[in-house]
PDB file of C-alpha atoms and ligand atoms in Angstrom:
ATOM      1  CA  MET S   1      39.191  -7.839 -75.604  1.00  0.00           C
ATOM      2  CA  SER S   2      37.420  -8.001 -78.914  1.00  0.00           C
ATOM      3  CA  GLY S   3      40.213  -7.500 -81.399  1.00  0.00           C
ATOM      4  CA  GLY S   4      40.283  -9.151 -84.770  1.00  0.00           C
ATOM      5  CA  TRP S   5      44.062  -8.839 -84.992  1.00  0.00           C
ATOM      6  CA  ALA S   6      44.930 -11.310 -82.247  1.00  0.00           C
ATOM      7  CA  GLY S   7      46.152 -13.930 -84.700  1.00  0.00           C
ATOM      8  CA  SER S   8      49.342 -12.121 -85.659  1.00  0.00           C
ATOM      9  CA  ASN S   9      52.388 -13.561 -83.974  1.00  0.00           C
ATOM     10  CA  ARG S  10      54.502 -10.591 -84.967  1.00  0.00           C
ATOM     11  CA  ARG S  11      52.521  -8.471 -82.512  1.00  0.00           C
ATOM     12  CA  ALA S  12      52.741 -10.954 -79.683  1.00  0.00           C
ATOM     13  CA  GLU S  13      55.441  -9.036 -77.859  1.00  0.00           C
ATOM     14  CA  LEU S  14      53.407  -5.829 -77.688  1.00  0.00           C
ATOM     15  CA  PRO S  15      51.500  -5.135 -74.474  1.00  0.00           C
ATOM     16  CA  PRO S  16      47.698  -5.534 -74.517  1.00  0.00           C
ATOM     17  CA  ASP S  17      47.136  -1.778 -74.268  1.00  0.00           C
ATOM     18  CA  TRP S  18      49.536  -0.957 -77.120  1.00  0.00           C
ATOM     19  CA  TYR S  19      46.772  -0.028 -79.586  1.00  0.00           C
ATOM     20  CA  THR S  20      44.271   1.303 -77.083  1.00  0.00           C
ATOM     21  CA  ARG S  21      46.554   3.436 -74.924  1.00  0.00           C
ATOM     22  CA  ILE S  22      50.307   3.483 -75.597  1.00  0.00           C
ATOM     23  CA  ARG S  23      50.290   4.006 -79.355  1.00  0.00           C
ATOM     24  CA  PRO S  24      47.727   6.831 -79.395  1.00  0.00           C
ATOM     25  CA  LEU S  25      49.505   8.433 -76.445  1.00  0.00           C
ATOM     26  CA  VAL S  26      52.849   8.540 -78.254  1.00  0.00           C
ATOM     27  CA  LEU S  27      51.293   9.756 -81.526  1.00  0.00           C
ATOM     28  CA  ALA S  28      49.468  12.506 -79.641  1.00  0.00           C
ATOM     29  CA  ARG S  29      52.598  13.491 -77.718  1.00  0.00           C
ATOM     30  CA  ASP S  30      54.554  13.786 -80.975  1.00  0.00           C
ATOM     31  CA  GLU S  31      51.586  15.558 -82.644  1.00  0.00           C
ATOM     32  CA  HIS S  32      51.408  12.865 -85.344  1.00  0.00           C
ATOM     33  CA  ARG S  33      54.651  14.109 -86.814  1.00  0.00           C
ATOM     34  CA  CYS S  34      57.553  11.923 -87.802  1.00  0.00           C
ATOM     35  CA  ARG S  35      60.488  12.416 -85.440  1.00  0.00           C
ATOM     36  CA  TRP S  36      63.028  10.872 -87.790  1.00  0.00           C
ATOM     37  CA  ARG S  37      66.260  12.856 -87.873  1.00  0.00           C
ATOM     38  CA  GLU S  38      68.532  12.803 -90.858  1.00  0.00           C
ATOM     39  CA  ALA S  39      71.578  15.080 -90.993  1.00  0.00           C
ATOM     40  CA  GLY S  40      70.193  17.221 -88.164  1.00  0.00           C
ATOM     41  CA  ALA S  41      66.780  17.798 -89.774  1.00  0.00           C
ATOM     42  CA  VAL S  42      63.511  16.354 -88.501  1.00  0.00           C
ATOM     43  CA  CYS S  43      61.229  14.717 -91.058  1.00  0.00           C
ATOM     44  CA  GLY S  44      57.985  16.178 -89.635  1.00  0.00           C
ATOM     45  CA  ARG S  45      55.653  14.396 -92.054  1.00  0.00           C
ATOM     46  CA  HIS S  46      52.394  12.830 -90.884  1.00  0.00           C
ATOM     47  CA  ALA S  47      53.229   9.927 -88.581  1.00  0.00           C
ATOM     48  CA  ASN S  48      51.063   6.844 -88.266  1.00  0.00           C
ATOM     49  CA  GLN S  49      53.663   4.469 -86.859  1.00  0.00           C
ATOM     50  CA  VAL S  50      55.138   4.150 -83.375  1.00  0.00           C
ATOM     51  CA  ASP S  51      58.713   2.952 -83.189  1.00  0.00           C
ATOM     52  CA  HIS S  52      60.901   1.685 -80.372  1.00  0.00           C
ATOM     53  CA  ILE S  53      63.956   3.912 -80.176  1.00  0.00           C
ATOM     54  CA  GLY S  54      66.031   1.378 -78.291  1.00  0.00           C
ATOM     55  CA  ASP S  55      64.985  -1.835 -76.562  1.00  0.00           C
ATOM     56  CA  ARG S  56      62.034  -3.401 -78.391  1.00  0.00           C
ATOM     57  CA  HIS S  57      60.680  -4.699 -75.098  1.00  0.00           C
ATOM     58  CA  ASP S  58      60.731  -1.295 -73.406  1.00  0.00           C
ATOM     59  CA  HIS S  59      57.276   0.194 -73.985  1.00  0.00           C
ATOM     60  CA  ARG S  60      57.693   3.345 -71.922  1.00  0.00           C
ATOM     61  CA  PRO S  61      56.778   6.507 -73.840  1.00  0.00           C
ATOM     62  CA  GLU S  62      60.351   7.813 -73.517  1.00  0.00           C
ATOM     63  CA  ASN S  63      61.560   4.821 -75.527  1.00  0.00           C
ATOM     64  CA  LEU S  64      58.942   5.371 -78.228  1.00  0.00           C
ATOM     65  CA  GLN S  65      58.685   7.819 -81.104  1.00  0.00           C
ATOM     66  CA  ALA S  66      56.255   8.583 -83.884  1.00  0.00           C
ATOM     67  CA  LEU S  67      57.438   7.844 -87.414  1.00  0.00           C
ATOM     68  CA  CYS S  68      55.933   8.197 -90.866  1.00  0.00           C
ATOM     69  CA  ALA S  69      55.382   4.962 -92.768  1.00  0.00           C
ATOM     70  CA  ASP S  70      58.425   5.519 -94.976  1.00  0.00           C
ATOM     71  CA  HIS S  71      60.877   6.039 -92.139  1.00  0.00           C
ATOM     72  CA  HIS S  72      59.436   3.199 -90.116  1.00  0.00           C
ATOM     73  CA  ALA S  73      60.128   0.965 -93.127  1.00  0.00           C
ATOM     74  CA  VAL S  74      63.624   2.420 -93.466  1.00  0.00           C
ATOM     75  CA  LYS S  75      64.408   1.753 -89.838  1.00  0.00           C
ATOM     76  CA  SER S  76      62.980  -1.760 -89.948  1.00  0.00           C
ATOM     77  CA  SER S  77      65.011  -2.659 -93.009  1.00  0.00           C
ATOM     78  CA  ARG S  78      68.167  -1.121 -91.533  1.00  0.00           C
ATOM     79  CA  GLU S  79      67.782  -3.191 -88.389  1.00  0.00           C
ATOM     80  CA  GLY S  80      67.312  -6.278 -90.522  1.00  0.00           C
ATOM     81  CA  THR S  81      70.344  -5.356 -92.588  1.00  0.00           C
ATOM     82  CA  ALA S  82      72.403  -4.747 -89.452  1.00  0.00           C
ATOM     83  CA  ALA S  83      71.479  -8.160 -88.116  1.00  0.00           C
ATOM     84  CA  ARG S  84      72.542  -9.796 -91.356  1.00  0.00           C
ATOM     85  CA  TRP S  85      75.779  -7.836 -91.347  1.00  0.00           C
ATOM     86  CA  ARG S  86      76.641  -9.028 -87.889  1.00  0.00           C
ATOM     87  CA  GLU S  87      76.240 -12.610 -89.035  1.00  0.00           C
ATOM     88  CA  THR S  88      78.196 -12.328 -92.253  1.00  0.00           C
ATOM     89  CA  THR S  89      80.828  -9.704 -91.505  1.00  0.00           C
ATOM     90  CA  ARG S  90      84.274 -11.127 -91.728  1.00  0.00           C
ATOM     91  CA  ARG S  91      87.383  -9.377 -90.625  1.00  0.00           C
ATOM     92  CA  PRO S  92      89.864  -8.850 -93.395  1.00  0.00           C
ATOM     93  CA  PRO S  93      92.880 -11.068 -92.948  1.00  0.00           C
ATOM     94  CA  GLU S  94      95.462  -9.352 -90.808  1.00  0.00           C
ATOM     95  CA  ARG S  95      98.972  -9.183 -92.028  1.00  0.00           C
ATOM     96  CA  HIS S  96     101.344 -10.996 -89.822  1.00  0.00           C
ATOM     97  CA  PRO S  97     103.393  -8.423 -87.933  1.00  0.00           C
ATOM     98  CA  GLY S  98     106.537 -10.455 -88.377  1.00  0.00           C
ATOM     99  CA  LEU S  99     106.394 -10.527 -92.196  1.00  0.00           C
ATOM    100  CA  ILE S 100     107.973  -7.312 -93.309  1.00  0.00           C
TER     101      ILE S 100
HETATM  102 ZN1  LIG T 201      59.515  10.500 -91.717  1.00  0.00          ZN
END
């Protein structure tokens, strides 16, 4: 190991061969094209990001996809927004069934 990026805690959960093996493997498999789907269409722009489709701790290639920088940012912000929503969402007050 001779990486200069070891100080970032945000990357701590990634496996040691993420940059050397897994990431290039997924980008090559997806031909460096963004696999983002919106309304049935695939983005297809140049991808330089690898995204976890589901579980962030599942680093198998079938759980990973190539994304362009824009869509990786979109997905990251959506996940952040979803987390905030879950915390703040309040059910509207239900009407009492007996009060008619
Ligand atoms: Zn894209």
